[in-house]
Coordinates of C-alpha atoms in Angstrom, one line a residue:
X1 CA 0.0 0.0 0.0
X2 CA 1.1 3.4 -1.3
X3 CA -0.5 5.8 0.2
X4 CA -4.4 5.8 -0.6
X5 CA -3.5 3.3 -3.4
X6 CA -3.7 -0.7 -2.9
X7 CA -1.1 -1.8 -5.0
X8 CA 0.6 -5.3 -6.0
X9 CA 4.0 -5.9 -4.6
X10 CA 6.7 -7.8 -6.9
X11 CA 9.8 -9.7 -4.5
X12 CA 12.7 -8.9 -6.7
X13 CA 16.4 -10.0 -5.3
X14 CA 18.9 -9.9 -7.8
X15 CA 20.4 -13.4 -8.5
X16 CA 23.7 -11.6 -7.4
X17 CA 22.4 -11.2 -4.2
X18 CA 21.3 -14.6 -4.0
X19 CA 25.3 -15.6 -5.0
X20 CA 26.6 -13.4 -2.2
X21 CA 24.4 -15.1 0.2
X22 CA 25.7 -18.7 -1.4
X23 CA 29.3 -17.3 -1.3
X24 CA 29.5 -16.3 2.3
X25 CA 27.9 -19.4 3.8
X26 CA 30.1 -21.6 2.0
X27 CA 33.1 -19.2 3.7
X28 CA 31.1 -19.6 6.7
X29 CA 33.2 -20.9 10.0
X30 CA 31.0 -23.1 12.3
X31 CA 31.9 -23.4 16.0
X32 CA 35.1 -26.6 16.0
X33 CA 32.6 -28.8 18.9
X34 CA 29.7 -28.6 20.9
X35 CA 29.3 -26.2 23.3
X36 CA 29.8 -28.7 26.5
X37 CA 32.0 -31.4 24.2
X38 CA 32.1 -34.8 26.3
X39 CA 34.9 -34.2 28.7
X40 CA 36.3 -38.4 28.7
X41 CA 38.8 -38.9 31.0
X42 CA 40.3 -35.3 30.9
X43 CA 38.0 -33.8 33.4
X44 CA 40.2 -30.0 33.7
X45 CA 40.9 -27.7 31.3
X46 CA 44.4 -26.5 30.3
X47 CA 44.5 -22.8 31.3
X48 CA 46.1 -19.9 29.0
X49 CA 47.6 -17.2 31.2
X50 CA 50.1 -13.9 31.1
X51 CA 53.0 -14.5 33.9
X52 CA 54.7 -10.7 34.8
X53 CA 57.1 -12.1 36.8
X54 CA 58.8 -9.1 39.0
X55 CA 62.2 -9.2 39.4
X56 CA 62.4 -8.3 43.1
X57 CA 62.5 -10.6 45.7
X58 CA 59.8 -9.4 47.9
X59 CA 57.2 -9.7 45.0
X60 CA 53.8 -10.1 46.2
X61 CA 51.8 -13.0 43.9
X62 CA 48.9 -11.6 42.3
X63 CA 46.3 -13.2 40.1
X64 CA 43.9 -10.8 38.3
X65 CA 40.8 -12.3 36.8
X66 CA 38.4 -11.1 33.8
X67 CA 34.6 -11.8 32.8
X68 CA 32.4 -11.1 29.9
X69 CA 33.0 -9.6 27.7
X70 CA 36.7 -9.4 29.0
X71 CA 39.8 -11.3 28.2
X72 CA 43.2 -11.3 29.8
X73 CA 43.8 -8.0 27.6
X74 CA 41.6 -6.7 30.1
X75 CA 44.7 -6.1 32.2
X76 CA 47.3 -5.0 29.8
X77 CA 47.2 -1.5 31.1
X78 CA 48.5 -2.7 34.4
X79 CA 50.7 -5.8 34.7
X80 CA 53.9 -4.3 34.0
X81 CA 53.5 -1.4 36.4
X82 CA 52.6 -3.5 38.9
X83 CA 55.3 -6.7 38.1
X84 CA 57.8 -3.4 37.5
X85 CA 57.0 -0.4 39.8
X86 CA 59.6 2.3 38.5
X87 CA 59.7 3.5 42.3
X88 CA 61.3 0.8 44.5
X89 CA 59.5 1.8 47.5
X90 CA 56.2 0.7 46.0
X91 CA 55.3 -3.0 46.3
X92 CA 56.0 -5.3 43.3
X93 CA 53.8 -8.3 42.7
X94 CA 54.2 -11.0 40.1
X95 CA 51.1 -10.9 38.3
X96 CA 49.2 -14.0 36.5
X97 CA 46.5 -13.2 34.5
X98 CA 44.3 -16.4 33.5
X99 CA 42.0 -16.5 30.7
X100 CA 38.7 -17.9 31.7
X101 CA 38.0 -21.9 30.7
X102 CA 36.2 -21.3 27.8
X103 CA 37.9 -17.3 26.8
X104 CA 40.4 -16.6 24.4
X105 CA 43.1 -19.3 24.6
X106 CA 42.3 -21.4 27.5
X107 CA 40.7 -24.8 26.9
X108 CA 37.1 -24.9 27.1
X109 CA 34.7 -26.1 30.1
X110 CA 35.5 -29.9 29.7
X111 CA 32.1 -31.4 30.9
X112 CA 28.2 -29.6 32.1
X113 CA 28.1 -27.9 35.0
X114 CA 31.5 -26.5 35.2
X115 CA 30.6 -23.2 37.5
X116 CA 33.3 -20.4 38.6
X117 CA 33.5 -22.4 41.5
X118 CA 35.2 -25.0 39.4
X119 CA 37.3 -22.6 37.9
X120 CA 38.4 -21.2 41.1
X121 CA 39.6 -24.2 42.4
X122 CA 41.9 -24.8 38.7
X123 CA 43.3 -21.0 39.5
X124 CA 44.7 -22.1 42.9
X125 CA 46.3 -25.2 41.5
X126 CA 47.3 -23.2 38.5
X127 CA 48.8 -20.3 41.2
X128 CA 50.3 -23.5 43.4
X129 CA 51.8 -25.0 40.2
X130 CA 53.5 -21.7 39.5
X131 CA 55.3 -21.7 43.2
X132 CA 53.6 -19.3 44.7
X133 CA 51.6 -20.9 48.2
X134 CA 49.8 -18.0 49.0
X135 CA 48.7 -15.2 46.7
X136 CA 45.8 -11.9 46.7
X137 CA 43.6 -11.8 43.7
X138 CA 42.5 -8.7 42.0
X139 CA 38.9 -9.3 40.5
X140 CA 35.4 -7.9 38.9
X141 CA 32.5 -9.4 37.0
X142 CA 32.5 -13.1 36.7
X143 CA 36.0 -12.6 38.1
X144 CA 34.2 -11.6 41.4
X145 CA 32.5 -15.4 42.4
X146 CA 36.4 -16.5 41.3
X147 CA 37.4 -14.6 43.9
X148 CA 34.7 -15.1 46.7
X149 CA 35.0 -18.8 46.4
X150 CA 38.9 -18.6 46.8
X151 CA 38.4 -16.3 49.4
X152 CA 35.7 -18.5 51.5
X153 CA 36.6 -22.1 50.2
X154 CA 40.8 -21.9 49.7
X155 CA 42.2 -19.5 52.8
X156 CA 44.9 -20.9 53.1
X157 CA 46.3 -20.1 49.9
X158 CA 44.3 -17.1 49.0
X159 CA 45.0 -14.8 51.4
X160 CA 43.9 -11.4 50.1
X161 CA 41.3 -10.1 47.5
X162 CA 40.4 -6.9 45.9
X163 CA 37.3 -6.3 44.0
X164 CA 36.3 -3.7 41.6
X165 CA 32.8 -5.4 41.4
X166 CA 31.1 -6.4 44.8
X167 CA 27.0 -6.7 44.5
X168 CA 26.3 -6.7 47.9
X169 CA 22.5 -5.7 49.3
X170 CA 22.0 -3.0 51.1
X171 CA 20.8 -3.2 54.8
X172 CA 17.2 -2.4 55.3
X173 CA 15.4 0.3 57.8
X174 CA 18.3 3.0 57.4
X175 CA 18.7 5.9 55.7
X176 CA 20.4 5.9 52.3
X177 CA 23.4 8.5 51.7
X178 CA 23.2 10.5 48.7
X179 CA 25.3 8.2 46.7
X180 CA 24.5 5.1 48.5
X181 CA 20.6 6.1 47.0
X182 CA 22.5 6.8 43.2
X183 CA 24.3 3.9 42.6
X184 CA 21.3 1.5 43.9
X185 CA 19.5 3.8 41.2
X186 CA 22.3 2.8 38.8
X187 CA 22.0 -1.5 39.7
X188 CA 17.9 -1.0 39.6
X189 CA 18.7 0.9 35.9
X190 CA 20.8 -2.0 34.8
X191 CA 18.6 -4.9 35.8
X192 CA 15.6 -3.4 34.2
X193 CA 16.9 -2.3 31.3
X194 CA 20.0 -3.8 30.0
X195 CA 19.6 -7.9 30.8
X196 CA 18.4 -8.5 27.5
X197 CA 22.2 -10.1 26.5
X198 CA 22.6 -11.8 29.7
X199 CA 18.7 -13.8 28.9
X200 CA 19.9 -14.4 25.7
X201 CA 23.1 -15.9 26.6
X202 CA 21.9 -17.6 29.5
X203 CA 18.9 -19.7 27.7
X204 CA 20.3 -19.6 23.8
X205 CA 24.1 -20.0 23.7
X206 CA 24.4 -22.4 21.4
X207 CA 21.9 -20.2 18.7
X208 CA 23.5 -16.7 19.1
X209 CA 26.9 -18.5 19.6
X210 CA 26.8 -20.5 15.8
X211 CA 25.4 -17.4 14.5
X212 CA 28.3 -14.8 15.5
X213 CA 30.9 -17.4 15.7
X214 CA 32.2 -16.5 12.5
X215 CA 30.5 -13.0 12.3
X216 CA 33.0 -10.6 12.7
X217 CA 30.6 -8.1 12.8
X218 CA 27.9 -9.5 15.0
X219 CA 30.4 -10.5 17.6
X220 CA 31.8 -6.2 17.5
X221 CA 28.0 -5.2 17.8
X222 CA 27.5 -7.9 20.8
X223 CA 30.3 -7.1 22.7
X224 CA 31.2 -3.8 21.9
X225 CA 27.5 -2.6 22.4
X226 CA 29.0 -3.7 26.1
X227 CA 31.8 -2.0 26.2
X228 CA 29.9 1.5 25.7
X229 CA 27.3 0.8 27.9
X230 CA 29.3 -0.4 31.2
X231 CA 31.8 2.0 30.7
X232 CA 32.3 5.3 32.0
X233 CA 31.1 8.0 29.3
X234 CA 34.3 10.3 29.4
X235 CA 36.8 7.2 29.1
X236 CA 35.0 6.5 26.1
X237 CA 36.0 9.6 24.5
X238 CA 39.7 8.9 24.5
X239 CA 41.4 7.6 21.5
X240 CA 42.4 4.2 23.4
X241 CA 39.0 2.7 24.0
X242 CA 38.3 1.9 20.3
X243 CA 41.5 -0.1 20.2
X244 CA 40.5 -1.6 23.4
X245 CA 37.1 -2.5 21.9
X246 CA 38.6 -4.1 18.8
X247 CA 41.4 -6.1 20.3
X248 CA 38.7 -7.8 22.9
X249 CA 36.1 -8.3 19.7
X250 CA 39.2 -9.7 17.7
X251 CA 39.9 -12.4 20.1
X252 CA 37.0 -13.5 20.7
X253 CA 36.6 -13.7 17.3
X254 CA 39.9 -15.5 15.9
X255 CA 39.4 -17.7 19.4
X256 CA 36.6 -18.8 18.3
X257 CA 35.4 -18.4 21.9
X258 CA 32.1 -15.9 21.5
X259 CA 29.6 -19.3 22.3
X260 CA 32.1 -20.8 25.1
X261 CA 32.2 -17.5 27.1
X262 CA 28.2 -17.7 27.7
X263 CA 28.3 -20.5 29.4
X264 CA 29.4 -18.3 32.1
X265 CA 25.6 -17.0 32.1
X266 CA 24.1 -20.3 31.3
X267 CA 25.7 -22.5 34.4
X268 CA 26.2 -19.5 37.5
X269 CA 24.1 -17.3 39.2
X270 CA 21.5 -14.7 38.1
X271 CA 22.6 -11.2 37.5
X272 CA 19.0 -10.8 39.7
X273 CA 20.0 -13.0 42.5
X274 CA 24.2 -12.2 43.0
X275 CA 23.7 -9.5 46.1
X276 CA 21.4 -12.5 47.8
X277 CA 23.9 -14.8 46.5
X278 CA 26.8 -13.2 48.1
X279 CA 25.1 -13.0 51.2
X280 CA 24.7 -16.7 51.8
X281 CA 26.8 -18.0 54.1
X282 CA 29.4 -20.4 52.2
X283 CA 30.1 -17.3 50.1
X284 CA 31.2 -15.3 53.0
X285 CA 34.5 -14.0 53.1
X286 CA 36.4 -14.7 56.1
X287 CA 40.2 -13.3 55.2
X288 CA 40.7 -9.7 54.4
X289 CA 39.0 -7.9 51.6
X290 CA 39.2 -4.6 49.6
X291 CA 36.6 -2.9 47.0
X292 CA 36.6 0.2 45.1
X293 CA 33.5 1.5 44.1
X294 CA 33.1 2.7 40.8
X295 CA 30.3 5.0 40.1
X296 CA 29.7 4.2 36.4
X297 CA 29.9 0.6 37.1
X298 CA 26.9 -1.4 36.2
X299 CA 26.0 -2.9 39.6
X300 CA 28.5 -0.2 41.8
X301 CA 27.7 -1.0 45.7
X302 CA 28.6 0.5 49.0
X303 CA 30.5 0.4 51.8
X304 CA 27.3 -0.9 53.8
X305 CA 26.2 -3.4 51.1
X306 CA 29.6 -5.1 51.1
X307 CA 31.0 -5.3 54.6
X308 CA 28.1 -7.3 55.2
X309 CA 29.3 -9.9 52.7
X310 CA 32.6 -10.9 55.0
X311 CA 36.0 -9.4 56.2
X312 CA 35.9 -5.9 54.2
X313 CA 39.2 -4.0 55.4
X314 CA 39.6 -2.0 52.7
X315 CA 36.8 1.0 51.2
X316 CA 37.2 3.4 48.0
X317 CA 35.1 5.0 46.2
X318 CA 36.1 6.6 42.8
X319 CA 33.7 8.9 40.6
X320 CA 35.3 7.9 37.6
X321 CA 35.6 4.6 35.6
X322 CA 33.2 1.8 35.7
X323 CA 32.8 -1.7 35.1
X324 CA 36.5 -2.2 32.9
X325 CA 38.6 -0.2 35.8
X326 CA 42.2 -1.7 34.7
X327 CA 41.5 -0.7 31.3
X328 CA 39.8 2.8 32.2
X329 CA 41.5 3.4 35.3
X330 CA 44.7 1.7 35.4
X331 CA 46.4 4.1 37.7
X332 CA 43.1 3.8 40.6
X333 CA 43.5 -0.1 39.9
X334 CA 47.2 0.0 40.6
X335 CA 46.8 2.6 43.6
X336 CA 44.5 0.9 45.0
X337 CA 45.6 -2.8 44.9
X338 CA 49.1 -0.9 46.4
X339 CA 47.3 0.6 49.4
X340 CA 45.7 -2.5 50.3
X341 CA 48.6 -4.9 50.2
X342 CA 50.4 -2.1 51.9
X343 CA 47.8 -2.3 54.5
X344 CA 47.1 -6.2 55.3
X345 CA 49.7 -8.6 53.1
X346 CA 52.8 -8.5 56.1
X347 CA 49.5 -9.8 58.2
X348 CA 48.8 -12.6 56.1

């Protein structure tokens, strides 16, 4: 119909078209396995990681840990400073920085079920097998349950955590703060309105993963669409955060890893349920903890909300940079993970 006028309507695709469409599925990459392949008698993954080792002898070990859409590039901004400080009175650490099973180029989840529990327990071995018998970790997003679990479940080893990423509820019956009542704002905002990726990837991994898998394109609009909208607005502006973009979107894409890395939302907790989660009491932290709130983060919490999640020593809040804080804020990262260690590692 054009206008007042009921007319017929002719499909006409011309047959080059039709040979584009015929050329680019034949050029089409498919996933290599299933998305859970039958694990047989290997029941762990091989892990990929980036090993800063510092040259000074009073190097503190320090794993840092990624989510989606992350990778170990995540902390590229910061492994050097923190593996080479140029000033010898700050600490040193030797950093390890493990991709996720299933993430760039670690192995992928070898049977169903395998939760960040799972992969927390690999990252101790992994830290164990390196020589290093106790360690901190430095940790957001999926990273965070990596870290909570080491931090409840391995204490021996794990000895000292800092989180950029803590949902943590808020107690009830007292007044909210001004920022306290803003960020909440910020974690209602982000639950309401931007879960539609999580749903997708939590119920149809193995759809959206075959059809991006070898979709440049698709996988840059999936997770970069990420990247600007859990990311502080003025970091975005600098020259940098395309590159950043691009380089994460490029591994996952010559990886092959873009359906592997849901499974993170298909076998853990809820987005909806991780400040209840956290609260339970096998998740409670019973070593020394740090977090750093950052306002633009999608799920930012407060000093309230998290001490009531375990051992919390440690309290900063930062008005810039958001959910990517080593690639936004390298410098707060590296401050801050200073100042704690500073503050509780000659008590561990």
């Amino acid at each position: 119909m054009a206008g007042e006028e009921v007319a017929p309507f002719k499909v006409d695709i011309p047959k080059e078209e039709f040979e584009r469409l015929k050329r680019k599925l034949q050029d089409t990459r498919l996933p290599p396995k299933e998305i859970v392949p039958d694990a047989g008698s290997r029941y762990e993954p091989e892990i990929h990681f980036v090993h800063a080792r510092s040259p000074r002898p009073d190097a503190i070990p320090l794993i840092m840990v990624h989510g989606w859409p992350g990778s170990f590039y995540e902390f590229s901004q910061v492994w050097t400073p923190l593996s080479h400080p140029p000033d010898p009175s700050q600490s040193a650490f030797h950093v390890v920085v493990p991709s996720l099973p299933g993430f760039a180029f670690s192995d992928w989840p070898p049977r169903a079920g395998w939760t960040l529990q799972d992969t927390a327990r690999v990252f101790d071995k992994l830290m164990k097998r390196l020589g290093y018998e106790r360690y901190m970790i430095q940790t957001g997003d999926w990273g965070h349950w990596v870290g909570r679990e080491l931090e409840s479940k391995y204490t021996e080893s794990c000895r000292l955590v800092h989180f950029n990423f803590a949902p943590s509820p808020l107690p009830e019956g007292v007044e909210y703060t001004k920022r306290e009542k803003e960020v909440q704002g910020r974690v209602d905002d982000w639950l309401e309105n931007h879960m539609g990726y999580a749903v997708c990837m939590r119920t149809r991994p193995h759809t959206i993963g075959f059809g991006f898998n070898d979709n440049p394109m698709g996988i840059l609009t999936w997770v970069g669409e990420k990247y600007n909208e859990a990311a502080d607005p003025e970091k975005q502006k600098r020259a940098y955060w395309t590159d950043c973009v691009l380089t994460t979107a490029s591994l996952y894409y010559f990886t092959d890893c873009i359906m592997p890395s849901m499974l993170c939302y298909y076998e853990n907790v809820r987005h909806e349920n991780f400040a209840s989660f956290a609260m339970e009491e096998h998740n409670r932290i019973t070593v020394p903890f740090g977090y750093t709130s950052f306002y633009w983060d999608t799920e930012p919490s407060s000093k309230r909300a998290v001490e009531r999640t375990g051992n919390l020593v440690y309290y900063k809040e930062r008005n810039d940079g958001a959910h990517y804080a080593a690639l936004e804020d390298p410098e707060g990262i590296i401050e801050d993970v200073r100042e704690l260690a500073a503050q509780e590692w000659k008590h561990s």
